[in-house]
Amino acid sequence: MPLIAFKMIKENIWIRQALEARFPILFVDEYQDLGHVLHELVQLLCFDGKIRLFAVGDADQSIYGFTGANPELLKSLTERNNVQNIQLKFNYRSGTKIVKASSGALDEVREYKSPDGTPEGEIIFNSVNGDLEKQASFIVNNLLVQLNSQGYKNEQIAILYRAAWLGDKIVEVLEQKKLTYHRTDTNALIKRSSKLARFIENCTKWITGGWKLADPPFNKLAKQALSIVYGNHYTQSEEQSLTLQLIQFLQKSITFQETTNEWLIRFRKELVDPWTIICRNNLQEWYICSELIQHTSPDIEKDMSLDLFSGKTEGSGRLTLTTFHSSKGREFDAVIIYGVNNDVIPSWRDKKTPQTLKEARRLFYVAVTRPKSILHIVYQYGNDSEFLKNFIGEVEHS
């Protein structure tokens, strides 16, 4: 799609002129995540054309090479003579010790700083004489207990790992201990790749208090529903009918005292079943609702409150489990990075090329800069990641 847009704008001057008249300024966030086509489109609109550009990005957080993202594109933008480059050096999230040591994760010199008065923070390295299963057990049975004794509640703690299969090992130990968690990776209860799953989650956020602050706003829910049922084309009558049906269901849900499983069963009966009859969208995912009902069944002791299902962590006592990638843009009081073994980060895939190895370092950098106050790094004794060498060196000198 971006390639088609680029070709249309390049070959039709009137389209470019119309865009220039309608949008005098183009704002691009997370520029480091752009691929070549989108970068060329920006060049076409803003440098060959007359649209002014305001771009924000951090090449050190470019971690989506598998989608075509290239941090060199951001660097090339900053090197243009007709671009004013403003470097932002302050990290307002992490303690000073964590910020100073973070350049060691990149193995490159950086001048990141913390504002005056920022607490120092703490970095602790935990060498475990055992495999990933033993590391997971150590985290749950030792580190969590230690953090709790230091005053950190479980909802303030995040466990980060390279890939979802590592999260499975943590989950196994947590469930043995009957500890609750909120997971955001590809093996999570709510599949981020599913439109219907995200819509269901947003609905539960709305009925558990989000309606008071319009978070999410109802019009967003209505648009999601229309897209799921009709795709991009629907009549005004269809829009009004489906929107009314949705708001009536949600308003009724606010007054009911239901568990997640009970609510999902009613969601399927009152919305999904009638929507399957009128649906024109070829990308149907109605089975997702049935899967969620199965996975939250009280018969397997997986039912929960709607607050928990909606992803609320404050006051929930739930740990956050997430991958390095999914942690980007988030922050936690305490972070435990799990499985920092030399065969995990970097993996054999990371070592294929200098570019993939650099991206793995940036991914590690993203992980170590998530905590506000305390960072625990857990790895196997004698098999620690090569990335730790420089990082430990920076910690010792910070």
GROMACS .gro file of C-alpha atoms in nm, residues 9 13-28 41-55 77 80 82-83:
model
   36
    9ILE     CA    1   0.190   1.095  -0.561
   13ILE     CA    2   0.147   1.635  -0.947
   14TRP     CA    3  -0.213   1.735  -0.875
   15ILE     CA    4  -0.231   1.481  -0.590
   16ARG     CA    5   0.082   1.627  -0.436
   17GLN     CA    6  -0.056   1.979  -0.470
   18ALA     CA    7  -0.384   1.875  -0.308
   19LEU     CA    8  -0.194   1.722  -0.016
   20GLU     CA    9   0.020   2.034   0.021
   21ALA     CA   10  -0.293   2.250   0.035
   22ARG     CA   11  -0.466   2.026   0.287
   23PHE     CA   12  -0.167   1.933   0.506
   24PRO     CA   13   0.095   2.211   0.533
   25ILE     CA   14   0.282   2.021   0.806
   26LEU     CA   15   0.363   1.650   0.827
   27PHE     CA   16   0.432   1.511   1.174
   28VAL     CA   17   0.612   1.175   1.188
   41LEU     CA   18   0.738   0.920   0.057
   42VAL     CA   19   0.838   1.170   0.327
   43GLN     CA   20   1.123   1.293   0.105
   44LEU     CA   21   0.882   1.334  -0.185
   45LEU     CA   22   0.624   1.530   0.014
   46CYS     CA   23   0.856   1.744   0.223
   47PHE     CA   24   1.172   1.801   0.021
   48ASP     CA   25   1.058   1.762  -0.337
   49GLY     CA   26   0.725   1.914  -0.231
   50LYS     CA   27   0.632   2.203  -0.003
   51ILE     CA   28   0.506   2.029   0.311
   52ARG     CA   29   0.700   2.113   0.627
   53LEU     CA   30   0.829   1.818   0.828
   54PHE     CA   31   0.840   1.765   1.204
   55ALA     CA   32   0.991   1.427   1.284
   77LEU     CA   33   1.746   1.271   0.760
   80ARG     CA   34   2.052   1.696   0.555
   82ASN     CA   35   1.799   2.181   0.528
   83VAL     CA   36   1.699   1.996   0.845
   0.00000   0.00000   0.00000
